[in-house]
PDB file of C-alpha atoms in Angstrom:
ATOM      1  CA  LYS A1414      24.770 -31.079 -64.197  1.00  0.00           C
ATOM      2  CA  ALA A1415      23.905 -28.250 -61.869  1.00  0.00           C
ATOM      3  CA  GLY A1416      20.508 -28.507 -60.247  1.00  0.00           C
ATOM      4  CA  VAL A1417      17.651 -26.035 -60.268  1.00  0.00           C
ATOM      5  CA  THR A1418      18.716 -22.739 -58.753  1.00  0.00           C
ATOM      6  CA  GLN A1419      16.441 -20.151 -57.208  1.00  0.00           C
ATOM      7  CA  THR A1420      17.167 -16.623 -56.138  1.00  0.00           C
ATOM      8  CA  PRO A1421      16.890 -15.104 -53.696  1.00  0.00           C
ATOM      9  CA  ARG A1422      16.730 -17.833 -51.056  1.00  0.00           C
ATOM     10  CA  TYR A1423      15.112 -15.613 -48.445  1.00  0.00           C
ATOM     11  CA  LEU A1424      13.018 -12.511 -48.765  1.00  0.00           C
ATOM     12  CA  ILE A1425      11.134 -10.282 -46.341  1.00  0.00           C
ATOM     13  CA  LYS A1426       8.527  -7.933 -47.750  1.00  0.00           C
ATOM     14  CA  THR A1427       5.789  -5.697 -46.416  1.00  0.00           C
ATOM     15  CA  ARG A1428       2.089  -6.038 -47.174  1.00  0.00           C
ATOM     16  CA  GLY A1429       1.156  -4.233 -50.367  1.00  0.00           C
ATOM     17  CA  GLN A1430       4.597  -4.546 -51.941  1.00  0.00           C
ATOM     18  CA  GLN A1431       5.387  -6.712 -54.924  1.00  0.00           C
ATOM     19  CA  VAL A1432       8.093  -9.313 -55.330  1.00  0.00           C
ATOM     20  CA  THR A1433       9.860 -11.118 -58.175  1.00  0.00           C
ATOM     21  CA  LEU A1434      11.429 -14.544 -57.731  1.00  0.00           C
ATOM     22  CA  SER A1435      13.816 -16.135 -60.187  1.00  0.00           C
ATOM     23  CA  CYS A1436      14.431 -19.723 -61.244  1.00  0.00           C
ATOM     24  CA  SER A1437      17.111 -21.249 -63.472  1.00  0.00           C
ATOM     25  CA  PRO A1438      16.208 -24.789 -64.576  1.00  0.00           C
ATOM     26  CA  ILE A1439      18.572 -27.681 -65.100  1.00  0.00           C
ATOM     27  CA  SER A1440      20.456 -27.233 -68.344  1.00  0.00           C
ATOM     28  CA  GLY A1441      18.417 -28.602 -71.239  1.00  0.00           C
ATOM     29  CA  HIS A1442      15.121 -28.588 -69.360  1.00  0.00           C
ATOM     30  CA  ARG A1443      12.443 -26.541 -71.088  1.00  0.00           C
ATOM     31  CA  SER A1444       9.527 -27.021 -68.707  1.00  0.00           C
ATOM     32  CA  VAL A1445       9.403 -24.959 -65.528  1.00  0.00           C
ATOM     33  CA  SER A1446       6.683 -25.214 -62.887  1.00  0.00           C
ATOM     34  CA  TRP A1447       6.112 -23.161 -59.772  1.00  0.00           C
ATOM     35  CA  TYR A1448       4.591 -24.392 -56.515  1.00  0.00           C
ATOM     36  CA  GLN A1449       3.690 -22.749 -53.239  1.00  0.00           C
ATOM     37  CA  GLN A1450       4.365 -24.705 -50.051  1.00  0.00           C
ATOM     38  CA  THR A1451       2.719 -23.796 -46.749  1.00  0.00           C
ATOM     39  CA  PRO A1452       2.208 -25.848 -43.568  1.00  0.00           C
ATOM     40  CA  GLY A1453      -1.562 -25.649 -43.921  1.00  0.00           C
ATOM     41  CA  GLN A1454      -2.112 -26.184 -47.636  1.00  0.00           C
ATOM     42  CA  GLY A1455       0.951 -28.228 -48.492  1.00  0.00           C
ATOM     43  CA  LEU A1456       2.346 -28.092 -52.016  1.00  0.00           C
ATOM     44  CA  GLN A1457       0.068 -26.292 -54.444  1.00  0.00           C
ATOM     45  CA  PHE A1458       0.642 -25.777 -58.151  1.00  0.00           C
ATOM     46  CA  LEU A1459       0.893 -22.189 -59.354  1.00  0.00           C
ATOM     47  CA  PHE A1460       1.711 -22.389 -63.068  1.00  0.00           C
ATOM     48  CA  GLU A1461       3.816 -24.140 -65.648  1.00  0.00           C
ATOM     49  CA  TYR A1462       5.761 -22.832 -68.610  1.00  0.00           C
ATOM     50  CA  PHE A1463       7.118 -24.621 -71.621  1.00  0.00           C
ATOM     51  CA  SER A1464       8.995 -22.870 -74.406  1.00  0.00           C
ATOM     52  CA  GLU A1465       8.035 -19.446 -73.056  1.00  0.00           C
ATOM     53  CA  THR A1466       4.303 -20.281 -73.041  1.00  0.00           C
ATOM     54  CA  GLN A1467       2.152 -20.741 -69.977  1.00  0.00           C
ATOM     55  CA  ARG A1468       0.546 -24.145 -70.414  1.00  0.00           C
ATOM     56  CA  ASN A1469      -1.272 -24.527 -67.127  1.00  0.00           C
ATOM     57  CA  LYS A1470      -2.300 -22.381 -64.207  1.00  0.00           C
ATOM     58  CA  GLY A1471      -3.384 -23.363 -60.731  1.00  0.00           C
ATOM     59  CA  ASN A1472      -6.146 -21.875 -58.652  1.00  0.00           C
ATOM     60  CA  PHE A1473      -4.401 -18.713 -57.504  1.00  0.00           C
ATOM     61  CA  PRO A1474      -5.502 -15.075 -57.866  1.00  0.00           C
ATOM     62  CA  GLY A1475      -4.272 -12.894 -60.692  1.00  0.00           C
ATOM     63  CA  ARG A1476      -1.783 -11.253 -58.328  1.00  0.00           C
ATOM     64  CA  PHE A1477       0.413 -14.264 -59.062  1.00  0.00           C
ATOM     65  CA  SER A1478       1.990 -14.183 -62.484  1.00  0.00           C
ATOM     66  CA  GLY A1479       5.003 -15.582 -64.219  1.00  0.00           C
ATOM     67  CA  ARG A1480       6.985 -15.701 -67.390  1.00  0.00           C
ATOM     68  CA  GLN A1481       9.669 -17.755 -69.057  1.00  0.00           C
ATOM     69  CA  PHE A1482      12.527 -16.490 -71.138  1.00  0.00           C
ATOM     70  CA  SER A1483      14.075 -17.964 -74.286  1.00  0.00           C
ATOM     71  CA  ASN A1484      16.862 -19.559 -72.210  1.00  0.00           C
ATOM     72  CA  SER A1485      14.169 -21.345 -70.125  1.00  0.00           C
ATOM     73  CA  ARG A1486      14.851 -19.249 -67.044  1.00  0.00           C
ATOM     74  CA  SER A1487      11.637 -18.259 -65.325  1.00  0.00           C
ATOM     75  CA  GLU A1488      10.397 -15.571 -63.012  1.00  0.00           C
ATOM     76  CA  MET A1489       7.289 -15.328 -60.913  1.00  0.00           C
ATOM     77  CA  ASN A1490       5.820 -12.115 -59.618  1.00  0.00           C
ATOM     78  CA  VAL A1491       3.413 -11.503 -56.779  1.00  0.00           C
ATOM     79  CA  SER A1492       1.833  -8.067 -56.605  1.00  0.00           C
ATOM     80  CA  THR A1493       0.065  -6.430 -53.672  1.00  0.00           C
ATOM     81  CA  LEU A1494       1.457  -8.886 -51.171  1.00  0.00           C
ATOM     82  CA  GLU A1495      -0.765 -10.235 -48.409  1.00  0.00           C
ATOM     83  CA  LEU A1496       0.244 -11.867 -45.127  1.00  0.00           C
ATOM     84  CA  GLY A1497      -1.100 -15.166 -46.450  1.00  0.00           C
ATOM     85  CA  ASP A1498       1.448 -15.122 -49.268  1.00  0.00           C
ATOM     86  CA  SER A1499       4.169 -16.033 -46.778  1.00  0.00           C
ATOM     87  CA  ALA A1500       5.379 -19.399 -47.998  1.00  0.00           C
ATOM     88  CA  LEU A1501       8.173 -21.378 -49.564  1.00  0.00           C
ATOM     89  CA  TYR A1502       8.014 -20.897 -53.335  1.00  0.00           C
ATOM     90  CA  LEU A1503       9.444 -23.815 -55.228  1.00  0.00           C
ATOM     91  CA  CYS A1504      10.475 -24.026 -58.829  1.00  0.00           C
ATOM     92  CA  ALA A1505      10.742 -27.369 -60.612  1.00  0.00           C
ATOM     93  CA  SER A1506      12.091 -28.194 -64.035  1.00  0.00           C
ATOM     94  CA  SER A1507      11.380 -31.138 -66.288  1.00  0.00           C
ATOM     95  CA  PRO A1508      13.207 -32.479 -69.318  1.00  0.00           C
ATOM     96  CA  TYR A1509       9.983 -33.500 -70.989  1.00  0.00           C
ATOM     97  CA  SER A1510       7.207 -31.691 -72.761  1.00  0.00           C
ATOM     98  CA  VAL A1511       4.745 -33.294 -70.356  1.00  0.00           C
ATOM     99  CA  SER A1512       5.226 -32.735 -66.656  1.00  0.00           C
ATOM    100  CA  TYR A1513       6.262 -36.088 -65.370  1.00  0.00           C
ATOM    101  CA  GLU A1514       9.725 -36.099 -63.799  1.00  0.00           C
ATOM    102  CA  GLN A1515      10.102 -32.795 -62.048  1.00  0.00           C
ATOM    103  CA  TYR A1516      13.238 -31.705 -60.214  1.00  0.00           C
ATOM    104  CA  PHE A1517      12.862 -29.086 -57.546  1.00  0.00           C
ATOM    105  CA  GLY A1518      15.094 -26.231 -56.512  1.00  0.00           C
ATOM    106  CA  PRO A1519      15.728 -25.282 -52.874  1.00  0.00           C
ATOM    107  CA  GLY A1520      12.970 -22.687 -52.899  1.00  0.00           C
ATOM    108  CA  THR A1521      12.623 -19.057 -51.935  1.00  0.00           C
ATOM    109  CA  ARG A1522      11.323 -18.435 -48.431  1.00  0.00           C
ATOM    110  CA  LEU A1523       9.067 -15.350 -48.619  1.00  0.00           C
ATOM    111  CA  THR A1524       7.925 -13.687 -45.424  1.00  0.00           C
ATOM    112  CA  VAL A1525       5.326 -10.935 -45.638  1.00  0.00           C
ATOM    113  CA  THR A1526       5.045  -8.646 -42.609  1.00  0.00           C
TER     114      THR A1526
ATOM    115  CA  GLN B 220     -11.142 -31.235 -53.318  1.00  0.00           C
ATOM    116  CA  GLN B 221      -8.117 -33.253 -52.339  1.00  0.00           C
ATOM    117  CA  GLN B 222      -7.306 -35.609 -55.172  1.00  0.00           C
ATOM    118  CA  VAL B 223      -4.445 -37.418 -53.443  1.00  0.00           C
ATOM    119  CA  LYS B 224      -4.903 -38.507 -49.832  1.00  0.00           C
ATOM    120  CA  GLN B 225      -1.815 -39.480 -47.852  1.00  0.00           C
ATOM    121  CA  SER B 226      -1.518 -41.260 -44.528  1.00  0.00           C
ATOM    122  CA  PRO B 227      -0.281 -41.268 -41.858  1.00  0.00           C
ATOM    123  CA  GLN B 228       0.576 -37.633 -41.153  1.00  0.00           C
ATOM    124  CA  SER B 229       3.491 -38.710 -38.991  1.00  0.00           C
ATOM    125  CA  LEU B 230       5.345 -41.955 -38.435  1.00  0.00           C
ATOM    126  CA  ILE B 231       7.924 -43.088 -35.901  1.00  0.00           C
ATOM    127  CA  VAL B 232       9.946 -46.170 -36.739  1.00  0.00           C
ATOM    128  CA  GLN B 233      12.875 -47.868 -35.035  1.00  0.00           C
ATOM    129  CA  LYS B 234      16.161 -48.139 -36.876  1.00  0.00           C
ATOM    130  CA  GLY B 235      16.134 -51.225 -39.054  1.00  0.00           C
ATOM    131  CA  GLY B 236      12.347 -51.331 -39.246  1.00  0.00           C
ATOM    132  CA  ILE B 237      10.034 -50.925 -42.223  1.00  0.00           C
ATOM    133  CA  SER B 238       8.366 -47.575 -42.878  1.00  0.00           C
ATOM    134  CA  ILE B 239       5.100 -47.687 -44.832  1.00  0.00           C
ATOM    135  CA  ILE B 240       3.311 -44.644 -46.199  1.00  0.00           C
ATOM    136  CA  ASN B 241       0.043 -44.911 -48.097  1.00  0.00           C
ATOM    137  CA  CYS B 242      -1.663 -42.783 -50.713  1.00  0.00           C
ATOM    138  CA  ALA B 243      -5.019 -42.981 -52.454  1.00  0.00           C
ATOM    139  CA  TYR B 244      -6.101 -41.109 -55.548  1.00  0.00           C
ATOM    140  CA  GLU B 245      -9.396 -40.355 -57.232  1.00  0.00           C
ATOM    141  CA  ASN B 246      -8.640 -39.366 -60.808  1.00  0.00           C
ATOM    142  CA  THR B 247      -8.311 -42.445 -63.019  1.00  0.00           C
ATOM    143  CA  ALA B 248      -6.551 -40.315 -65.633  1.00  0.00           C
ATOM    144  CA  PHE B 249      -3.454 -40.145 -63.429  1.00  0.00           C
ATOM    145  CA  ASP B 250      -0.677 -42.188 -65.003  1.00  0.00           C
ATOM    146  CA  TYR B 251       2.449 -41.174 -63.122  1.00  0.00           C
ATOM    147  CA  PHE B 252       2.975 -41.564 -59.377  1.00  0.00           C
ATOM    148  CA  PRO B 253       6.198 -40.208 -57.856  1.00  0.00           C
ATOM    149  CA  TRP B 254       7.400 -40.015 -54.281  1.00  0.00           C
ATOM    150  CA  TYR B 255       9.430 -37.080 -53.041  1.00  0.00           C
ATOM    151  CA  GLN B 256      11.640 -36.747 -49.975  1.00  0.00           C
ATOM    152  CA  GLN B 257      12.108 -33.373 -48.354  1.00  0.00           C
ATOM    153  CA  PHE B 258      14.572 -32.412 -45.643  1.00  0.00           C
ATOM    154  CA  PRO B 259      14.122 -29.190 -43.636  1.00  0.00           C
ATOM    155  CA  GLY B 260      15.288 -26.161 -45.577  1.00  0.00           C
ATOM    156  CA  LYS B 261      15.519 -28.096 -48.848  1.00  0.00           C
ATOM    157  CA  GLY B 262      13.308 -28.574 -51.858  1.00  0.00           C
ATOM    158  CA  PRO B 263      11.593 -31.931 -52.464  1.00  0.00           C
ATOM    159  CA  ALA B 264      13.854 -34.518 -54.102  1.00  0.00           C
ATOM    160  CA  LEU B 265      12.470 -37.127 -56.489  1.00  0.00           C
ATOM    161  CA  LEU B 266      12.907 -40.504 -54.820  1.00  0.00           C
ATOM    162  CA  ILE B 267      11.143 -43.077 -56.974  1.00  0.00           C
ATOM    163  CA  ALA B 268       8.190 -43.145 -59.368  1.00  0.00           C
ATOM    164  CA  ILE B 269       5.858 -45.698 -60.911  1.00  0.00           C
ATOM    165  CA  ARG B 270       3.461 -45.987 -63.839  1.00  0.00           C
ATOM    166  CA  PRO B 271       0.161 -47.912 -63.506  1.00  0.00           C
ATOM    167  CA  ASP B 272       1.258 -50.683 -65.851  1.00  0.00           C
ATOM    168  CA  VAL B 273       3.434 -52.221 -63.113  1.00  0.00           C
ATOM    169  CA  SER B 274       2.437 -53.280 -59.609  1.00  0.00           C
ATOM    170  CA  GLU B 275       5.782 -52.798 -57.904  1.00  0.00           C
ATOM    171  CA  LYS B 276       9.034 -50.949 -58.393  1.00  0.00           C
ATOM    172  CA  LYS B 277      12.105 -51.260 -56.225  1.00  0.00           C
ATOM    173  CA  GLU B 278      15.158 -49.021 -55.989  1.00  0.00           C
ATOM    174  CA  GLY B 279      17.538 -49.955 -53.229  1.00  0.00           C
ATOM    175  CA  ARG B 280      15.700 -49.839 -49.897  1.00  0.00           C
ATOM    176  CA  PHE B 281      12.716 -48.013 -51.419  1.00  0.00           C
ATOM    177  CA  THR B 282       9.756 -49.859 -52.975  1.00  0.00           C
ATOM    178  CA  ILE B 283       6.527 -48.551 -54.465  1.00  0.00           C
ATOM    179  CA  SER B 284       3.539 -50.900 -54.444  1.00  0.00           C
ATOM    180  CA  PHE B 285       0.695 -49.963 -56.775  1.00  0.00           C
ATOM    181  CA  ASN B 286      -2.898 -51.228 -56.748  1.00  0.00           C
ATOM    182  CA  LYS B 287      -4.701 -49.851 -59.782  1.00  0.00           C
ATOM    183  CA  SER B 288      -8.112 -51.343 -58.974  1.00  0.00           C
ATOM    184  CA  ALA B 289      -8.069 -49.864 -55.459  1.00  0.00           C
ATOM    185  CA  LYS B 290      -6.524 -46.603 -56.700  1.00  0.00           C
ATOM    186  CA  GLN B 291      -3.880 -46.830 -54.007  1.00  0.00           C
ATOM    187  CA  PHE B 292      -0.105 -46.825 -53.893  1.00  0.00           C
ATOM    188  CA  SER B 293       2.380 -46.999 -51.085  1.00  0.00           C
ATOM    189  CA  LEU B 294       6.029 -46.414 -50.277  1.00  0.00           C
ATOM    190  CA  HIS B 295       7.952 -48.975 -48.284  1.00  0.00           C
ATOM    191  CA  ILE B 296      11.326 -48.080 -46.795  1.00  0.00           C
ATOM    192  CA  MET B 297      13.174 -51.210 -45.758  1.00  0.00           C
ATOM    193  CA  ASP B 298      15.869 -51.192 -43.063  1.00  0.00           C
ATOM    194  CA  SER B 299      14.938 -47.607 -42.136  1.00  0.00           C
ATOM    195  CA  GLN B 300      17.845 -45.437 -41.012  1.00  0.00           C
ATOM    196  CA  PRO B 301      17.994 -42.209 -38.981  1.00  0.00           C
ATOM    197  CA  GLY B 302      19.148 -40.463 -42.167  1.00  0.00           C
ATOM    198  CA  ASP B 303      15.772 -41.327 -43.711  1.00  0.00           C
ATOM    199  CA  SER B 304      14.077 -38.973 -41.239  1.00  0.00           C
ATOM    200  CA  ALA B 305      12.353 -36.464 -43.501  1.00  0.00           C
ATOM    201  CA  THR B 306       8.949 -35.552 -44.872  1.00  0.00           C
ATOM    202  CA  TYR B 307       7.712 -37.749 -47.693  1.00  0.00           C
ATOM    203  CA  PHE B 308       5.191 -36.661 -50.288  1.00  0.00           C
ATOM    204  CA  CYS B 309       3.311 -38.798 -52.745  1.00  0.00           C
ATOM    205  CA  ALA B 310       2.066 -37.176 -55.926  1.00  0.00           C
ATOM    206  CA  ALA B 311       0.183 -37.961 -59.097  1.00  0.00           C
ATOM    207  CA  SER B 312      -0.017 -36.519 -62.585  1.00  0.00           C
ATOM    208  CA  ASP B 313      -1.797 -37.127 -65.846  1.00  0.00           C
ATOM    209  CA  GLY B 314       1.025 -35.393 -67.680  1.00  0.00           C
ATOM    210  CA  GLY B 315      -1.253 -33.804 -70.197  1.00  0.00           C
ATOM    211  CA  SER B 316      -4.333 -31.845 -69.343  1.00  0.00           C
ATOM    212  CA  GLN B 317      -3.327 -30.763 -65.868  1.00  0.00           C
ATOM    213  CA  GLY B 318       0.354 -30.631 -66.588  1.00  0.00           C
ATOM    214  CA  ASN B 319       1.313 -30.544 -62.969  1.00  0.00           C
ATOM    215  CA  LEU B 320       1.808 -32.731 -59.947  1.00  0.00           C
ATOM    216  CA  ILE B 321      -0.970 -33.122 -57.370  1.00  0.00           C
ATOM    217  CA  PHE B 322       0.646 -33.708 -53.994  1.00  0.00           C
ATOM    218  CA  GLY B 323      -0.485 -35.473 -50.879  1.00  0.00           C
ATOM    219  CA  LYS B 324      -0.211 -33.570 -47.593  1.00  0.00           C
ATOM    220  CA  GLY B 325       3.004 -35.284 -46.575  1.00  0.00           C
ATOM    221  CA  THR B 326       4.191 -37.736 -43.924  1.00  0.00           C
ATOM    222  CA  LYS B 327       6.820 -36.747 -41.401  1.00  0.00           C
ATOM    223  CA  LEU B 328       8.996 -39.791 -40.769  1.00  0.00           C
ATOM    224  CA  SER B 329      11.227 -40.061 -37.713  1.00  0.00           C
ATOM    225  CA  VAL B 330      13.567 -43.030 -37.471  1.00  0.00           C
ATOM    226  CA  LYS B 331      14.773 -43.587 -33.920  1.00  0.00           C
ATOM    227  CA  PRO B 332      18.293 -44.992 -33.380  1.00  0.00           C
TER     228      PRO B 332
END
């Protein structure tokens, strides 16, 4: 089976712009979670989707949003980018309805200048 | 509030030695404890995981030891190899209400030849 894929892999944006990141889960996986990874804060949970519904949301401002499509693919959007949004954004998929085994993609490296 | 505390931050081990990384958690509702391995430029890869109903789980050179009463768990890497050099993250989840993984801050392991 192909693993979790994320596009694009690298992205450079300017403060104030918005960005959309895409994630395709492992075939058959219906749960998709997003995490932000930074050197200072480590891995932090953003949100989780299951069957097109957001089930959980982490402690991030409303500028961070996401959605999941009927084929389980997911997108996350960050509006009004700030310098502090520079990070590796990781998507993980799980075959279960509860978020135990999660398999991560390679991430999208976002740099905000 | 950091719910999963990981130590040490960095670890240097000689080839063939044993690498030990420790984690402590606070939330007694956690019932799933995975370890992830991350190489530079890659997403975290699920290495091994344990549930609190067992005290030890072994997969190849990797062993998780779990102490429910102390709320601690650890990863042991036997016969450490230079190829094991990576950052290791412990995590915990209750599967249900939080629906996401809570990660430790990570341990950077260097195995010297």
